Short mmCIF file of C-alpha atoms and ligand atoms in Angstrom, two decimals:
data_model
loop_
_atom_site.label_atom_id
_atom_site.label_comp_id
_atom_site.label_asym_id
_atom_site.label_seq_id
_atom_site.Cartn_x
_atom_site.Cartn_y
_atom_site.Cartn_z
CA MET A 1 -1.80 3.61 36.11
CA ALA A 2 -2.46 0.19 34.81
CA ARG A 3 -5.75 1.62 33.24
CA LEU A 4 -3.25 4.40 31.82
CA ALA A 5 -0.82 1.50 30.74
CA ALA A 6 -3.57 -0.12 28.72
CA PHE A 7 -4.95 2.90 26.74
CA PHE A 8 -1.32 2.90 25.64
CA LEU A 9 -1.06 -0.41 25.04
CA LEU A 10 -3.87 -0.31 22.54
CA ALA A 11 -3.00 2.93 21.34
CA THR A 12 0.42 1.66 20.29
CA SER A 13 -0.96 -1.78 18.73
CA GLN A 14 -3.22 -0.06 16.49
CA LEU A 15 -0.67 2.02 15.16
CA VAL A 16 1.47 -1.20 14.69
CA THR A 17 -1.66 -2.95 12.49
CA ALA A 18 -2.43 0.54 10.68
CA HIS A 19 -0.28 -0.28 7.61
CA PHE A 20 -2.09 -0.89 3.93
CA GLY A 21 -4.46 -3.59 2.33
CA ILE A 22 -5.27 -4.00 -1.33
CA GLU A 23 -8.67 -4.34 -2.07
CA TYR A 24 -8.59 -4.76 -5.89
CA PRO A 25 -7.64 -6.98 -7.14
CA THR A 26 -8.22 -9.53 -4.27
CA TRP A 27 -5.04 -9.59 -2.50
CA ARG A 28 -2.98 -12.88 -1.74
CA GLY A 29 -3.81 -12.73 2.01
CA ASP A 30 -5.41 -10.60 4.58
CA THR A 31 -2.29 -9.27 6.40
CA LEU A 32 -4.11 -6.64 8.50
CA ASN A 33 -6.75 -9.46 9.76
CA ASP A 34 -5.75 -13.11 9.34
CA GLU A 35 -4.71 -13.72 13.10
CA ALA A 36 -4.30 -17.58 12.14
CA ASN A 37 -1.44 -16.54 10.05
CA SER A 38 1.04 -14.74 12.48
CA ASN A 39 4.11 -15.62 9.97
CA TYR A 40 2.20 -12.82 7.99
CA SER A 41 4.03 -9.36 8.30
CA GLN A 42 3.89 -6.61 5.99
CA TYR A 43 7.53 -5.93 6.85
CA ILE A 44 8.82 -8.95 4.99
CA GLN A 45 9.71 -8.55 1.36
CA PRO A 46 8.38 -9.36 -1.41
CA CYS A 47 4.79 -9.91 -0.54
CA ALA A 48 4.50 -10.31 3.29
CA GLY A 49 5.22 -13.48 3.78
CA VAL A 50 2.17 -14.69 2.26
CA PRO A 51 2.86 -17.75 0.03
CA GLY A 52 1.83 -17.39 -3.72
CA THR A 53 0.17 -20.60 -4.19
CA LEU A 54 -3.43 -19.84 -2.13
CA GLY A 55 -5.08 -19.62 -5.48
CA ASN A 56 -6.71 -15.96 -4.84
CA ARG A 57 -6.23 -15.12 -8.50
CA THR A 58 -8.32 -12.19 -9.99
CA ASP A 59 -8.88 -11.83 -14.34
CA TRP A 60 -7.18 -8.92 -15.11
CA PRO A 61 -7.45 -6.70 -18.45
CA LEU A 62 -4.90 -7.35 -20.83
CA THR A 63 -3.98 -3.55 -21.33
CA GLY A 64 -3.97 -2.76 -18.02
CA GLY A 65 -6.40 -2.82 -15.02
CA SER A 66 -7.65 -1.13 -12.02
CA ILE A 67 -6.43 -1.25 -8.45
CA LYS A 68 -7.63 -0.31 -5.32
CA LEU A 69 -5.52 0.17 -1.88
CA ASP A 70 -6.55 0.93 1.81
CA LEU A 71 -3.99 3.33 2.64
CA HIS A 72 -3.84 3.84 6.71
CA HIS A 73 -0.84 6.19 7.18
CA LYS A 74 -0.92 9.77 6.63
CA TRP A 75 1.14 9.98 3.83
CA THR A 76 3.18 7.24 1.68
CA TYR A 77 5.21 6.70 -1.13
CA VAL A 78 3.35 4.01 -3.37
CA PHE A 79 5.47 1.35 -5.59
CA ILE A 80 3.33 -0.92 -7.62
CA ASN A 81 5.57 -3.35 -9.53
CA LEU A 82 4.89 -6.26 -11.97
CA GLY A 83 6.09 -9.83 -12.30
CA LEU A 84 5.45 -12.31 -14.91
CA GLY A 85 5.08 -15.76 -14.12
CA GLU A 86 3.17 -18.26 -11.95
CA ASN A 87 4.64 -17.51 -8.57
CA VAL A 88 7.76 -14.94 -9.17
CA ALA A 89 10.18 -13.61 -6.93
CA ASN A 90 11.20 -10.77 -9.08
CA PHE A 91 8.83 -7.73 -9.75
CA ASN A 92 10.85 -5.99 -12.13
CA TYR A 93 8.43 -4.01 -14.16
CA SER A 94 7.20 -0.56 -12.41
CA LEU A 95 3.26 0.31 -12.97
CA THR A 96 4.18 3.85 -11.17
CA ASN A 97 7.55 4.69 -12.82
CA PRO A 98 8.91 5.00 -10.53
CA PHE A 99 6.40 6.12 -7.64
CA TRP A 100 3.58 7.86 -6.09
CA ASN A 101 3.63 10.52 -3.00
CA SER A 102 -0.03 10.05 -1.74
CA THR A 103 -1.13 12.32 0.75
CA GLY A 104 -4.27 11.36 3.02
CA ASN A 105 -5.59 7.99 4.37
CA GLY A 106 -8.61 5.94 3.03
CA THR A 107 -9.34 4.03 -0.30
CA LEU A 108 -7.09 5.25 -3.49
CA CYS A 109 -8.51 3.65 -6.47
CA ILE A 110 -6.96 3.99 -9.80
CA PRO A 111 -9.15 2.94 -12.68
CA LYS A 112 -6.57 1.87 -15.21
CA LEU A 113 -2.70 1.36 -14.57
CA THR A 114 -0.48 1.85 -17.32
CA LEU A 115 1.43 -0.82 -18.49
CA PRO A 116 5.04 -1.01 -19.92
CA THR A 117 5.16 -0.88 -23.45
CA ASN A 118 5.65 -4.13 -25.27
CA LEU A 119 4.95 -6.23 -22.08
CA PRO A 120 5.06 -10.01 -23.27
CA VAL A 121 1.68 -10.94 -21.84
CA GLN A 122 -1.33 -12.99 -23.54
CA ASP A 123 -4.65 -14.10 -22.86
CA GLY A 124 -4.23 -16.60 -19.69
CA SER A 125 -0.89 -15.37 -18.77
CA LEU A 126 -0.48 -15.00 -15.11
CA ALA A 127 1.18 -12.68 -13.23
CA SER A 128 1.38 -10.88 -9.46
CA ILE A 129 1.14 -7.24 -8.53
CA GLN A 130 3.15 -6.26 -5.75
CA VAL A 131 2.81 -3.14 -4.07
CA VAL A 132 5.28 -1.49 -1.76
CA THR A 133 4.69 1.77 0.61
CA LEU A 134 7.45 3.79 2.25
CA GLY A 135 7.50 6.15 5.00
CA GLU A 136 10.23 8.36 5.66
CA THR A 137 12.70 6.45 7.82
CA GLY A 138 12.75 3.94 4.87
CA ASN A 139 10.41 1.03 6.30
CA ALA A 140 8.69 -0.48 3.96
CA LEU A 141 5.69 -2.44 3.98
CA TYR A 142 4.51 -5.04 1.42
CA ASN A 143 1.47 -6.84 0.15
CA CYS A 144 1.00 -8.54 -3.45
CA ALA A 145 -2.43 -9.77 -5.44
CA ASP A 146 -1.90 -12.45 -8.25
CA ILE A 147 -3.64 -12.03 -11.67
CA THR A 148 -4.35 -13.66 -14.66
CA PHE A 149 -4.15 -11.65 -17.93
CA ARG A 150 -7.30 -11.82 -19.75
CA GLU A 151 -8.71 -10.57 -23.03
CA SER A 152 -11.97 -10.50 -21.71
CA ALA A 153 -11.33 -8.99 -18.30
CA THR A 154 -12.87 -5.26 -17.72
CA THR A 155 -11.52 -2.49 -15.25
CA LEU A 156 -13.68 -1.45 -12.19
CA ALA A 157 -16.60 0.24 -12.91
CA GLU A 158 -16.66 4.24 -11.79
CA GLY A 159 -19.07 3.26 -8.85
CA ASP A 160 -16.68 0.59 -7.77
CA CYS A 161 -13.23 3.00 -8.20
CA GLN A 162 -13.58 6.13 -6.07
CA THR A 163 -11.14 7.64 -4.16
CA SER A 164 -11.53 8.81 -0.74
CA PRO A 165 -12.15 12.81 -0.22
CA GLY A 166 -9.11 14.64 0.34
CA LEU A 167 -6.77 11.89 -0.72
CA THR A 168 -4.09 12.93 -3.25
CA TYR A 169 -1.34 11.63 -5.14
CA ARG A 170 0.98 12.31 -7.83
CA ASN A 171 3.82 11.25 -9.71
CA VAL A 172 7.24 12.06 -8.55
CA THR A 173 9.10 11.97 -11.28
CA ALA A 174 6.30 13.53 -13.66
CA ALA A 175 5.34 16.12 -11.50
CA ALA A 176 8.77 17.76 -11.52
CA GLN A 177 8.74 17.86 -15.09
CA GLN A 178 5.15 19.14 -15.78
CA PRO A 179 1.63 18.98 -14.17
CA SER A 180 0.35 15.32 -13.64
CA GLU A 181 -2.30 13.95 -15.20
CA GLN A 182 -2.67 11.26 -12.59
CA SER A 183 -5.70 11.71 -10.67
CA GLY A 184 -7.37 9.64 -7.91
CA GLY A 185 -10.53 9.64 -9.24
CA GLN A 186 -13.12 12.68 -8.62
CA SER A 187 -11.32 14.48 -5.82
CA GLY A 188 -7.98 14.17 -7.48
CA GLU A 189 -7.09 17.55 -7.27
CA GLN A 190 -2.61 17.66 -7.30
CA GLN A 191 -0.60 18.05 -4.57
CA SER A 192 1.93 20.61 -4.89
CA ASP A 193 3.83 21.07 -1.62
CA ASP A 194 5.03 17.89 0.30
CA LYS A 195 7.01 19.70 2.93
CA SER A 196 3.59 20.52 4.52
CA SER A 197 2.69 16.93 4.53
CA ALA A 198 6.29 15.49 5.32
CA GLY A 199 5.81 17.83 8.47
CA SER A 200 2.78 16.91 9.82
CA SER A 201 3.80 13.34 9.79
CA ARG A 202 6.97 14.03 11.51
CA ALA A 203 4.81 15.57 14.04
CA VAL A 204 2.91 12.43 14.34
CA ASP A 205 5.64 10.31 14.32
CA THR A 206 7.03 12.33 17.41
CA ALA A 207 3.69 11.85 19.18
CA VAL A 208 4.30 8.08 18.73
CA LEU A 209 7.74 8.26 20.16
CA SER A 210 6.86 9.89 22.91
CA ALA A 211 3.90 7.58 23.78
CA VAL A 212 5.75 4.32 23.23
CA GLY A 213 8.47 5.98 25.79
CA LEU A 214 6.02 6.61 28.09
CA LEU A 215 4.62 2.87 27.84
CA THR A 216 8.22 1.82 28.23
CA LEU A 217 8.49 4.03 31.20
CA LEU A 218 5.15 2.83 32.59
CA PHE A 219 6.55 -0.69 32.47
CA VAL A 220 9.58 -0.45 34.34
CA PHE A 221 7.73 1.15 36.85
CA GLY A 222 5.21 -1.08 37.05
CA MET A 223 7.77 -3.90 37.32
CA SER A 224 9.93 -1.78 39.97
CA VAL A 225 7.33 -1.36 42.34
CU1 LIG B 301 1.29 0.81 9.72
#
């Protein structure tokens, strides 16, 4: 019984730590593995509780740069926002206009994000990128990366910006009007049927709930004996 309980503890704790990471530009802090900072939580908006003063700042092209995400969930809605300034609280520019529906887990690398027109930035402007992922119950996860806009900065080389096979995404509004031009690298075939992915993730959630329920029962049982 104790072994079974330990198994479910392990299984559920890994689910809790799944979430997502920003691989490029370098994120503010490692909110997945930084054990020393127990205050970090991806559930905390706007930036998972990581202060904007840690100095992890990446030079990023003035005309829009690459972003590379490490997605752990089976599917997610992805919002990427931009805030201008040294340590902003207001991420009021959308770079995903308004958001993407991403299916599959692994690396999602976008070679070049499109910036809003007439964005008031110049060489040396400081900014922060906020990535928000959203699941079906509305729970949002947050991470941020700090950048400096640079004339001399470049996008990631093609070899450094590969999307995992089987991971696809599409812009939610663009797809409603026309075939999307967005593609997650080589394997960027478009996902046209959200219902199948939403359905399978619902099955997963039921399994998770069952596991948590069983775990609770095991604890109750263990305590009362
Ligand atoms: Cu997670």
